[in-house]
Amino acid sequence: MLLMVASCASTPETTTGAPGVSLPSAPFAVSDVPAGYSLVGVERGRQVLPWGDDSSGTAEPFTVLAPDGETASSSRAIVVSVTGFEGYQGRLDQAVGSGPIGSRSTKFRVGGRDAVFVSAPSSRRSRTSGVGWSELLVVRGRDLAVRVRGADGSKSLFLAVERGVRRRGRTGAPLVPSPPAGYRVIGSVDGAVAASQNLDAASSDLREGTEVGTGEGNPVVHRMTWSGPDAELQVMTLPSRAAGLDALPGFAVLEPSGFTLRTQPLNVKGRPAVVLERWVSGAVQPAPASRTLYIQGSWGNLVVATTYGDAIVSVDDLVAIAESLSPTNEAAWAALPSAARASPREVAVGTAPPG
């Protein structure tokens, strides 16, 4: 991950206290950071969404469906996302996240648009470990395809889901207003939060203001970064509507092979939270490569605290950090140490793109 520390400005967003409408990302102060960590980044801007890139893949906004009475962690959950593909050397074939195109795949067309369906492997162990999934990809526009994916599922079921999808560009989670009978929408995760789990993408991904590019459409976020002896730590605030906590287990369905994601629900002083850990599959000494806490701040923002590296901080530390956040103002944010706005640093953490 390339970490670019920069001071950014942006067009102000409207603040509203209306019910059901989340506040823009707030600048913040942190009073509880583990010993040995030094502040190296203070950033503000729109988070760029990696899109169909051979180096960093696509950070896919997604919506989770599950059978009535089940959750996003169900083995029968279905994740609907949008993805790029034209930047891949293998184009649409490479965008298939279930492994190389082979005997399990069928290429066809839907309403004149290219499509690929990959059936789940016959081995239940392969399906549940993420080695292979049932998956449908249907091109919906220039460099945008709808992905429907799950641990199992028929071509007819996934086509029924895809037909009802209303896409919202690259940054908004796709809408599924009328899921197939027996299924319901659990929740969604927009592009700004999806990008927070893409550790291949350059962390110089907060773009100033309304700059045209893949950051356009994402909300302005505030982010601090600290460096420790063997790990990095990042905290950022986003509008609460950027992710539904109940939908976060859907990340596991989109995770590329070679990694396993584990989720843990928490209750922090009456507020729901979720911890998401990324584990390297088959590691000699198993340990999570990254750990992220998602929690709704008491003032109305979604707080995302991530640690990654060789010796990541504990869940208790992440909770303490998040609990110590307090909203400030832009003047206080601009007055934070200028040394933290210095030059890029390089951190070797990442995954391979799909395919």
mmCIF file of N, CA, C and O in Angstrom, residues 73-149:
data_model
loop_
_atom_site.group_PDB
_atom_site.id
_atom_site.type_symbol
_atom_site.label_atom_id
_atom_site.label_comp_id
_atom_site.label_asym_id
_atom_site.label_seq_id
_atom_site.Cartn_x
_atom_site.Cartn_y
_atom_site.Cartn_z
ATOM 1 N N SER A 73 -24.550 -13.667 7.184
ATOM 2 C CA SER A 73 -23.564 -14.725 7.442
ATOM 3 C C SER A 73 -24.062 -16.100 7.011
ATOM 4 O O SER A 73 -23.318 -17.080 7.089
ATOM 5 N N SER A 74 -25.292 -16.178 6.550
ATOM 6 C CA SER A 74 -25.863 -17.451 6.125
ATOM 7 C C SER A 74 -25.105 -18.014 4.929
ATOM 8 O O SER A 74 -24.649 -17.272 4.054
ATOM 9 N N SER A 75 -24.990 -19.329 4.879
ATOM 10 C CA SER A 75 -24.347 -19.970 3.728
ATOM 11 C C SER A 75 -25.189 -19.806 2.468
ATOM 12 O O SER A 75 -24.698 -20.042 1.362
ATOM 13 N N ARG A 76 -26.443 -19.378 2.629
ATOM 14 C CA ARG A 76 -27.316 -19.174 1.471
ATOM 15 C C ARG A 76 -27.456 -17.693 1.105
ATOM 16 O O ARG A 76 -28.263 -17.353 0.238
ATOM 17 N N ALA A 77 -26.668 -16.846 1.737
ATOM 18 C CA ALA A 77 -26.706 -15.424 1.411
ATOM 19 C C ALA A 77 -26.207 -15.188 -0.010
ATOM 20 O O ALA A 77 -25.356 -15.917 -0.526
ATOM 21 N N ILE A 78 -26.738 -14.154 -0.649
ATOM 22 C CA ILE A 78 -26.349 -13.771 -2.009
ATOM 23 C C ILE A 78 -25.860 -12.330 -1.959
ATOM 24 O O ILE A 78 -26.518 -11.466 -1.375
ATOM 25 N N VAL A 79 -24.699 -12.086 -2.561
ATOM 26 C CA VAL A 79 -24.137 -10.740 -2.607
ATOM 27 C C VAL A 79 -24.233 -10.219 -4.039
ATOM 28 O O VAL A 79 -23.776 -10.874 -4.983
ATOM 29 N N VAL A 80 -24.826 -9.058 -4.194
ATOM 30 C CA VAL A 80 -24.984 -8.411 -5.499
ATOM 31 C C VAL A 80 -24.071 -7.191 -5.511
ATOM 32 O O VAL A 80 -24.194 -6.306 -4.652
ATOM 33 N N SER A 81 -23.160 -7.115 -6.470
ATOM 34 C CA SER A 81 -22.209 -6.004 -6.513
ATOM 35 C C SER A 81 -22.049 -5.529 -7.951
ATOM 36 O O SER A 81 -22.588 -6.116 -8.891
ATOM 37 N N VAL A 82 -21.301 -4.439 -8.105
ATOM 38 C CA VAL A 82 -20.913 -3.982 -9.442
ATOM 39 C C VAL A 82 -19.399 -3.963 -9.505
ATOM 40 O O VAL A 82 -18.721 -3.704 -8.503
ATOM 41 N N THR A 83 -18.872 -4.245 -10.687
ATOM 42 C CA THR A 83 -17.426 -4.374 -10.835
ATOM 43 C C THR A 83 -16.965 -3.828 -12.177
ATOM 44 O O THR A 83 -17.738 -3.808 -13.146
ATOM 45 N N GLY A 84 -15.714 -3.414 -12.226
ATOM 46 C CA GLY A 84 -15.089 -3.046 -13.492
ATOM 47 C C GLY A 84 -14.388 -4.242 -14.100
ATOM 48 O O GLY A 84 -14.148 -5.241 -13.425
ATOM 49 N N PHE A 85 -14.058 -4.152 -15.391
ATOM 50 C CA PHE A 85 -13.382 -5.281 -16.047
ATOM 51 C C PHE A 85 -12.536 -4.867 -17.238
ATOM 52 O O PHE A 85 -11.637 -5.602 -17.652
ATOM 53 N N GLU A 86 -12.778 -3.693 -17.826
ATOM 54 C CA GLU A 86 -12.066 -3.347 -19.052
ATOM 55 C C GLU A 86 -10.577 -3.097 -18.824
ATOM 56 O O GLU A 86 -9.773 -3.206 -19.740
ATOM 57 N N GLY A 87 -10.186 -2.782 -17.588
ATOM 58 C CA GLY A 87 -8.776 -2.566 -17.295
ATOM 59 C C GLY A 87 -7.999 -3.839 -17.064
ATOM 60 O O GLY A 87 -6.769 -3.812 -16.986
ATOM 61 N N TYR A 88 -8.691 -4.974 -16.954
ATOM 62 C CA TYR A 88 -8.009 -6.249 -16.774
ATOM 63 C C TYR A 88 -7.492 -6.762 -18.110
ATOM 64 O O TYR A 88 -8.169 -6.645 -19.141
ATOM 65 N N GLN A 89 -6.349 -7.394 -18.075
ATOM 66 C CA GLN A 89 -5.814 -7.994 -19.297
ATOM 67 C C GLN A 89 -6.768 -9.054 -19.841
ATOM 68 O O GLN A 89 -6.944 -9.194 -21.044
ATOM 69 N N GLY A 90 -7.406 -9.792 -18.923
ATOM 70 C CA GLY A 90 -8.329 -10.848 -19.333
ATOM 71 C C GLY A 90 -9.762 -10.388 -19.463
ATOM 72 O O GLY A 90 -10.666 -11.212 -19.639
ATOM 73 N N ARG A 91 -9.979 -9.049 -19.343
ATOM 74 C CA ARG A 91 -11.316 -8.464 -19.500
ATOM 75 C C ARG A 91 -12.344 -9.171 -18.606
ATOM 76 O O ARG A 91 -12.071 -9.417 -17.438
ATOM 77 N N LEU A 92 -13.525 -9.492 -19.137
ATOM 78 C CA LEU A 92 -14.600 -10.021 -18.305
ATOM 79 C C LEU A 92 -14.225 -11.363 -17.682
ATOM 80 O O LEU A 92 -14.597 -11.651 -16.536
ATOM 81 N N ASP A 93 -13.481 -12.190 -18.413
ATOM 82 C CA ASP A 93 -13.071 -13.482 -17.856
ATOM 83 C C ASP A 93 -12.268 -13.296 -16.573
ATOM 84 O O ASP A 93 -12.411 -14.060 -15.614
ATOM 85 N N GLN A 94 -11.400 -12.297 -16.545
ATOM 86 C CA GLN A 94 -10.572 -12.071 -15.376
ATOM 87 C C GLN A 94 -11.373 -11.506 -14.201
ATOM 88 O O GLN A 94 -10.992 -11.659 -13.049
ATOM 89 N N ALA A 95 -12.484 -10.879 -14.504
ATOM 90 C CA ALA A 95 -13.313 -10.316 -13.437
ATOM 91 C C ALA A 95 -14.035 -11.389 -12.646
ATOM 92 O O ALA A 95 -14.531 -11.116 -11.548
ATOM 93 N N VAL A 96 -14.120 -12.602 -13.177
ATOM 94 C CA VAL A 96 -14.762 -13.693 -12.450
ATOM 95 C C VAL A 96 -13.939 -13.976 -11.197
ATOM 96 O O VAL A 96 -12.763 -14.316 -11.268
ATOM 97 N N GLY A 97 -14.535 -13.828 -10.047
ATOM 98 C CA GLY A 97 -13.799 -13.994 -8.801
ATOM 99 C C GLY A 97 -13.767 -15.413 -8.292
ATOM 100 O O GLY A 97 -13.148 -15.690 -7.274
ATOM 101 N N SER A 98 -14.437 -16.347 -8.966
ATOM 102 C CA SER A 98 -14.518 -17.723 -8.482
ATOM 103 C C SER A 98 -13.390 -18.596 -9.008
ATOM 104 O O SER A 98 -13.451 -19.813 -8.918
ATOM 105 N N GLY A 99 -12.367 -17.993 -9.573
ATOM 106 C CA GLY A 99 -11.255 -18.771 -10.095
ATOM 107 C C GLY A 99 -11.242 -18.763 -11.605
ATOM 108 O O GLY A 99 -12.115 -18.169 -12.256
ATOM 109 N N PRO A 100 -10.248 -19.418 -12.208
ATOM 110 C CA PRO A 100 -10.118 -19.412 -13.666
ATOM 111 C C PRO A 100 -11.358 -19.962 -14.367
ATOM 112 O O PRO A 100 -12.023 -20.865 -13.871
ATOM 113 N N ILE A 101 -11.678 -19.362 -15.517
ATOM 114 C CA ILE A 101 -12.779 -19.877 -16.333
ATOM 115 C C ILE A 101 -12.428 -21.295 -16.776
ATOM 116 O O ILE A 101 -11.351 -21.564 -17.279
ATOM 117 N N GLY A 102 -13.335 -22.224 -16.563
ATOM 118 C CA GLY A 102 -13.053 -23.610 -16.917
ATOM 119 C C GLY A 102 -14.327 -24.392 -17.113
ATOM 120 O O GLY A 102 -15.340 -23.870 -17.576
ATOM 121 N N SER A 103 -14.292 -25.663 -16.707
ATOM 122 C CA SER A 103 -15.413 -26.558 -16.983
ATOM 123 C C SER A 103 -16.679 -26.160 -16.229
ATOM 124 O O SER A 103 -17.779 -26.552 -16.625
ATOM 125 N N ARG A 104 -16.551 -25.378 -15.160
ATOM 126 C CA ARG A 104 -17.736 -24.991 -14.396
ATOM 127 C C ARG A 104 -18.416 -23.751 -14.967
ATOM 128 O O ARG A 104 -19.430 -23.292 -14.442
ATOM 129 N N SER A 105 -17.859 -23.169 -16.023
ATOM 130 C CA SER A 105 -18.371 -21.895 -16.516
ATOM 131 C C SER A 105 -19.169 -22.059 -17.812
ATOM 132 O O SER A 105 -18.952 -22.970 -18.598
ATOM 133 N N THR A 106 -20.095 -21.113 -18.003
ATOM 134 C CA THR A 106 -20.874 -21.041 -19.229
ATOM 135 C C THR A 106 -20.927 -19.589 -19.663
ATOM 136 O O THR A 106 -21.304 -18.716 -18.878
ATOM 137 N N LYS A 107 -20.566 -19.328 -20.911
ATOM 138 C CA LYS A 107 -20.666 -17.982 -21.469
ATOM 139 C C LYS A 107 -21.921 -17.899 -22.325
ATOM 140 O O LYS A 107 -22.230 -18.821 -23.086
ATOM 141 N N PHE A 108 -22.645 -16.799 -22.201
ATOM 142 C CA PHE A 108 -23.880 -16.637 -22.962
ATOM 143 C C PHE A 108 -24.193 -15.145 -23.034
ATOM 144 O O PHE A 108 -23.368 -14.302 -22.652
ATOM 145 N N ARG A 109 -25.357 -14.799 -23.513
ATOM 146 C CA ARG A 109 -25.755 -13.397 -23.610
ATOM 147 C C ARG A 109 -27.132 -13.208 -22.993
ATOM 148 O O ARG A 109 -27.997 -14.096 -23.076
ATOM 149 N N VAL A 110 -27.313 -12.069 -22.345
ATOM 150 C CA VAL A 110 -28.582 -11.717 -21.723
ATOM 151 C C VAL A 110 -29.036 -10.398 -22.325
ATOM 152 O O VAL A 110 -28.401 -9.362 -22.116
ATOM 153 N N GLY A 111 -30.101 -10.447 -23.120
ATOM 154 C CA GLY A 111 -30.583 -9.224 -23.749
ATOM 155 C C GLY A 111 -29.516 -8.538 -24.589
ATOM 156 O O GLY A 111 -29.434 -7.306 -24.604
ATOM 157 N N GLY A 112 -28.694 -9.331 -25.264
ATOM 158 C CA GLY A 112 -27.647 -8.780 -26.110
ATOM 159 C C GLY A 112 -26.377 -8.404 -25.365
ATOM 160 O O GLY A 112 -25.439 -7.862 -25.960
ATOM 161 N N ARG A 113 -26.306 -8.675 -24.057
ATOM 162 C CA ARG A 113 -25.141 -8.320 -23.248
ATOM 163 C C ARG A 113 -24.366 -9.578 -22.861
ATOM 164 O O ARG A 113 -24.963 -10.618 -22.559
ATOM 165 N N ASP A 114 -23.039 -9.485 -22.845
ATOM 166 C CA ASP A 114 -22.195 -10.619 -22.471
ATOM 167 C C ASP A 114 -22.443 -11.011 -21.021
ATOM 168 O O ASP A 114 -22.631 -10.151 -20.143
ATOM 169 N N ALA A 115 -22.412 -12.318 -20.768
ATOM 170 C CA ALA A 115 -22.615 -12.829 -19.421
ATOM 171 C C ALA A 115 -21.801 -14.098 -19.226
ATOM 172 O O ALA A 115 -21.470 -14.808 -20.191
ATOM 173 N N VAL A 116 -21.463 -14.376 -17.972
ATOM 174 C CA VAL A 116 -20.754 -15.602 -17.593
ATOM 175 C C VAL A 116 -21.420 -16.141 -16.337
ATOM 176 O O VAL A 116 -21.696 -15.378 -15.396
ATOM 177 N N PHE A 117 -21.670 -17.451 -16.310
ATOM 178 C CA PHE A 117 -22.132 -18.104 -15.093
ATOM 179 C C PHE A 117 -21.138 -19.186 -14.718
ATOM 180 O O PHE A 117 -20.706 -19.971 -15.569
ATOM 181 N N VAL A 118 -20.758 -19.206 -13.445
ATOM 182 C CA VAL A 118 -19.849 -20.224 -12.929
ATOM 183 C C VAL A 118 -20.567 -20.952 -11.806
ATOM 184 O O VAL A 118 -20.993 -20.321 -10.820
ATOM 185 N N SER A 119 -20.720 -22.255 -11.939
ATOM 186 C CA SER A 119 -21.383 -23.031 -10.894
ATOM 187 C C SER A 119 -20.399 -23.332 -9.766
ATOM 188 O O SER A 119 -19.185 -23.389 -9.971
ATOM 189 N N ALA A 120 -20.927 -23.516 -8.565
ATOM 190 C CA ALA A 120 -20.084 -23.827 -7.420
ATOM 191 C C ALA A 120 -19.447 -25.197 -7.616
ATOM 192 O O ALA A 120 -20.019 -26.084 -8.260
ATOM 193 N N PRO A 121 -18.252 -25.407 -7.066
ATOM 194 C CA PRO A 121 -17.634 -26.740 -7.157
ATOM 195 C C PRO A 121 -18.469 -27.754 -6.395
ATOM 196 O O PRO A 121 -19.239 -27.406 -5.487
ATOM 197 N N SER A 122 -18.331 -29.005 -6.762
ATOM 198 C CA SER A 122 -19.135 -30.050 -6.133
ATOM 199 C C SER A 122 -18.758 -30.258 -4.673
ATOM 200 O O SER A 122 -19.572 -30.696 -3.862
ATOM 201 N N SER A 123 -17.507 -29.920 -4.323
ATOM 202 C CA SER A 123 -17.042 -30.104 -2.954
ATOM 203 C C SER A 123 -17.619 -29.032 -2.043
ATOM 204 O O SER A 123 -17.413 -27.841 -2.269
ATOM 205 N N ARG A 124 -18.345 -29.449 -1.013
ATOM 206 C CA ARG A 124 -18.889 -28.494 -0.048
ATOM 207 C C ARG A 124 -17.767 -27.734 0.649
ATOM 208 O O ARG A 124 -17.879 -26.534 0.924
ATOM 209 N N ARG A 125 -16.661 -28.424 0.905
ATOM 210 C CA ARG A 125 -15.523 -27.778 1.567
ATOM 211 C C ARG A 125 -14.989 -26.637 0.713
ATOM 212 O O ARG A 125 -14.650 -25.566 1.219
ATOM 213 N N SER A 126 -14.912 -26.860 -0.607
ATOM 214 C CA SER A 126 -14.425 -25.802 -1.494
ATOM 215 C C SER A 126 -15.357 -24.607 -1.466
ATOM 216 O O SER A 126 -14.916 -23.459 -1.460
ATOM 217 N N ARG A 127 -16.661 -24.859 -1.439
ATOM 218 C CA ARG A 127 -17.621 -23.760 -1.454
ATOM 219 C C ARG A 127 -17.516 -22.921 -0.186
ATOM 220 O O ARG A 127 -17.458 -21.697 -0.235
ATOM 221 N N THR A 128 -17.478 -23.586 0.962
ATOM 222 C CA THR A 128 -17.494 -22.839 2.214
ATOM 223 C C THR A 128 -16.154 -22.195 2.525
ATOM 224 O O THR A 128 -16.091 -21.258 3.316
ATOM 225 N N SER A 129 -15.064 -22.648 1.928
ATOM 226 C CA SER A 129 -13.752 -22.042 2.183
ATOM 227 C C SER A 129 -13.466 -20.889 1.235
ATOM 228 O O SER A 129 -12.441 -20.235 1.347
ATOM 229 N N GLY A 130 -14.365 -20.639 0.296
ATOM 230 C CA GLY A 130 -14.167 -19.518 -0.606
ATOM 231 C C GLY A 130 -13.335 -19.856 -1.823
ATOM 232 O O GLY A 130 -13.037 -18.976 -2.628
ATOM 233 N N VAL A 131 -12.926 -21.123 -1.973
ATOM 234 C CA VAL A 131 -12.150 -21.499 -3.156
ATOM 235 C C VAL A 131 -12.987 -21.324 -4.412
ATOM 236 O O VAL A 131 -12.487 -20.955 -5.469
ATOM 237 N N GLY A 132 -14.256 -21.564 -4.310
ATOM 238 C CA GLY A 132 -15.134 -21.394 -5.463
ATOM 239 C C GLY A 132 -16.557 -21.128 -5.017
ATOM 240 O O GLY A 132 -16.992 -21.599 -3.967
ATOM 241 N N TRP A 133 -17.274 -20.354 -5.812
ATOM 242 C CA TRP A 133 -18.637 -19.996 -5.501
ATOM 243 C C TRP A 133 -19.484 -20.103 -6.768
ATOM 244 O O TRP A 133 -18.952 -20.167 -7.868
ATOM 245 N N SER A 134 -20.760 -20.102 -6.591
ATOM 246 C CA SER A 134 -21.630 -19.856 -7.737
ATOM 247 C C SER A 134 -21.581 -18.362 -8.031
ATOM 248 O O SER A 134 -21.586 -17.541 -7.113
ATOM 249 N N GLU A 135 -21.541 -18.030 -9.309
ATOM 250 C CA GLU A 135 -21.357 -16.617 -9.650
ATOM 251 C C GLU A 135 -21.923 -16.321 -11.030
ATOM 252 O O GLU A 135 -21.791 -17.115 -11.958
ATOM 253 N N LEU A 136 -22.547 -15.157 -11.142
ATOM 254 C CA LEU A 136 -23.052 -14.662 -12.414
ATOM 255 C C LEU A 136 -22.495 -13.267 -12.642
ATOM 256 O O LEU A 136 -22.533 -12.419 -11.739
ATOM 257 N N LEU A 137 -21.972 -13.024 -13.835
ATOM 258 C CA LEU A 137 -21.528 -11.695 -14.238
ATOM 259 C C LEU A 137 -22.290 -11.311 -15.498
ATOM 260 O O LEU A 137 -22.311 -12.080 -16.466
ATOM 261 N N VAL A 138 -22.896 -10.136 -15.482
ATOM 262 C CA VAL A 138 -23.627 -9.652 -16.652
ATOM 263 C C VAL A 138 -23.191 -8.218 -16.926
ATOM 264 O O VAL A 138 -23.277 -7.358 -16.038
ATOM 265 N N VAL A 139 -22.738 -7.945 -18.155
ATOM 266 C CA VAL A 139 -22.335 -6.593 -18.521
ATOM 267 C C VAL A 139 -23.567 -5.689 -18.546
ATOM 268 O O VAL A 139 -24.575 -6.024 -19.160
ATOM 269 N N ARG A 140 -23.455 -4.530 -17.883
ATOM 270 C CA ARG A 140 -24.572 -3.590 -17.826
ATOM 271 C C ARG A 140 -24.227 -2.245 -18.473
ATOM 272 O O ARG A 140 -25.077 -1.382 -18.583
ATOM 273 N N GLY A 141 -23.013 -2.057 -18.870
ATOM 274 C CA GLY A 141 -22.612 -0.788 -19.458
ATOM 275 C C GLY A 141 -21.116 -0.779 -19.697
ATOM 276 O O GLY A 141 -20.429 -1.785 -19.475
ATOM 277 N N ARG A 142 -20.608 0.352 -20.158
ATOM 278 C CA ARG A 142 -19.179 0.450 -20.421
ATOM 279 C C ARG A 142 -18.407 0.269 -19.117
ATOM 280 O O ARG A 142 -18.575 1.025 -18.168
ATOM 281 N N ASP A 143 -17.580 -0.755 -19.074
ATOM 282 C CA ASP A 143 -16.714 -1.054 -17.937
ATOM 283 C C ASP A 143 -17.495 -1.210 -16.638
ATOM 284 O O ASP A 143 -17.019 -0.855 -15.567
ATOM 285 N N LEU A 144 -18.693 -1.756 -16.722
ATOM 286 C CA LEU A 144 -19.464 -2.035 -15.513
ATOM 287 C C LEU A 144 -20.289 -3.299 -15.716
ATOM 288 O O LEU A 144 -21.032 -3.419 -16.698
ATOM 289 N N ALA A 145 -20.110 -4.240 -14.807
ATOM 290 C CA ALA A 145 -20.881 -5.473 -14.837
ATOM 291 C C ALA A 145 -21.517 -5.689 -13.469
ATOM 292 O O ALA A 145 -20.964 -5.278 -12.442
ATOM 293 N N VAL A 146 -22.685 -6.321 -13.467
ATOM 294 C CA VAL A 146 -23.336 -6.715 -12.221
ATOM 295 C C VAL A 146 -22.867 -8.119 -11.873
ATOM 296 O O VAL A 146 -22.877 -9.021 -12.708
ATOM 297 N N ARG A 147 -22.434 -8.286 -10.626
ATOM 298 C CA ARG A 147 -21.995 -9.591 -10.132
ATOM 299 C C ARG A 147 -23.024 -10.098 -9.119
ATOM 300 O O ARG A 147 -23.411 -9.358 -8.196
ATOM 301 N N VAL A 148 -23.445 -11.348 -9.273
ATOM 302 C CA VAL A 148 -24.306 -12.009 -8.292
ATOM 303 C C VAL A 148 -23.545 -13.245 -7.825
ATOM 304 O O VAL A 148 -23.168 -14.089 -8.639
ATOM 305 N N ARG A 149 -23.303 -13.357 -6.516
ATOM 306 C CA ARG A 149 -22.394 -14.387 -6.034
ATOM 307 C C ARG A 149 -22.872 -14.963 -4.714
ATOM 308 O O ARG A 149 -23.451 -14.261 -3.888
#
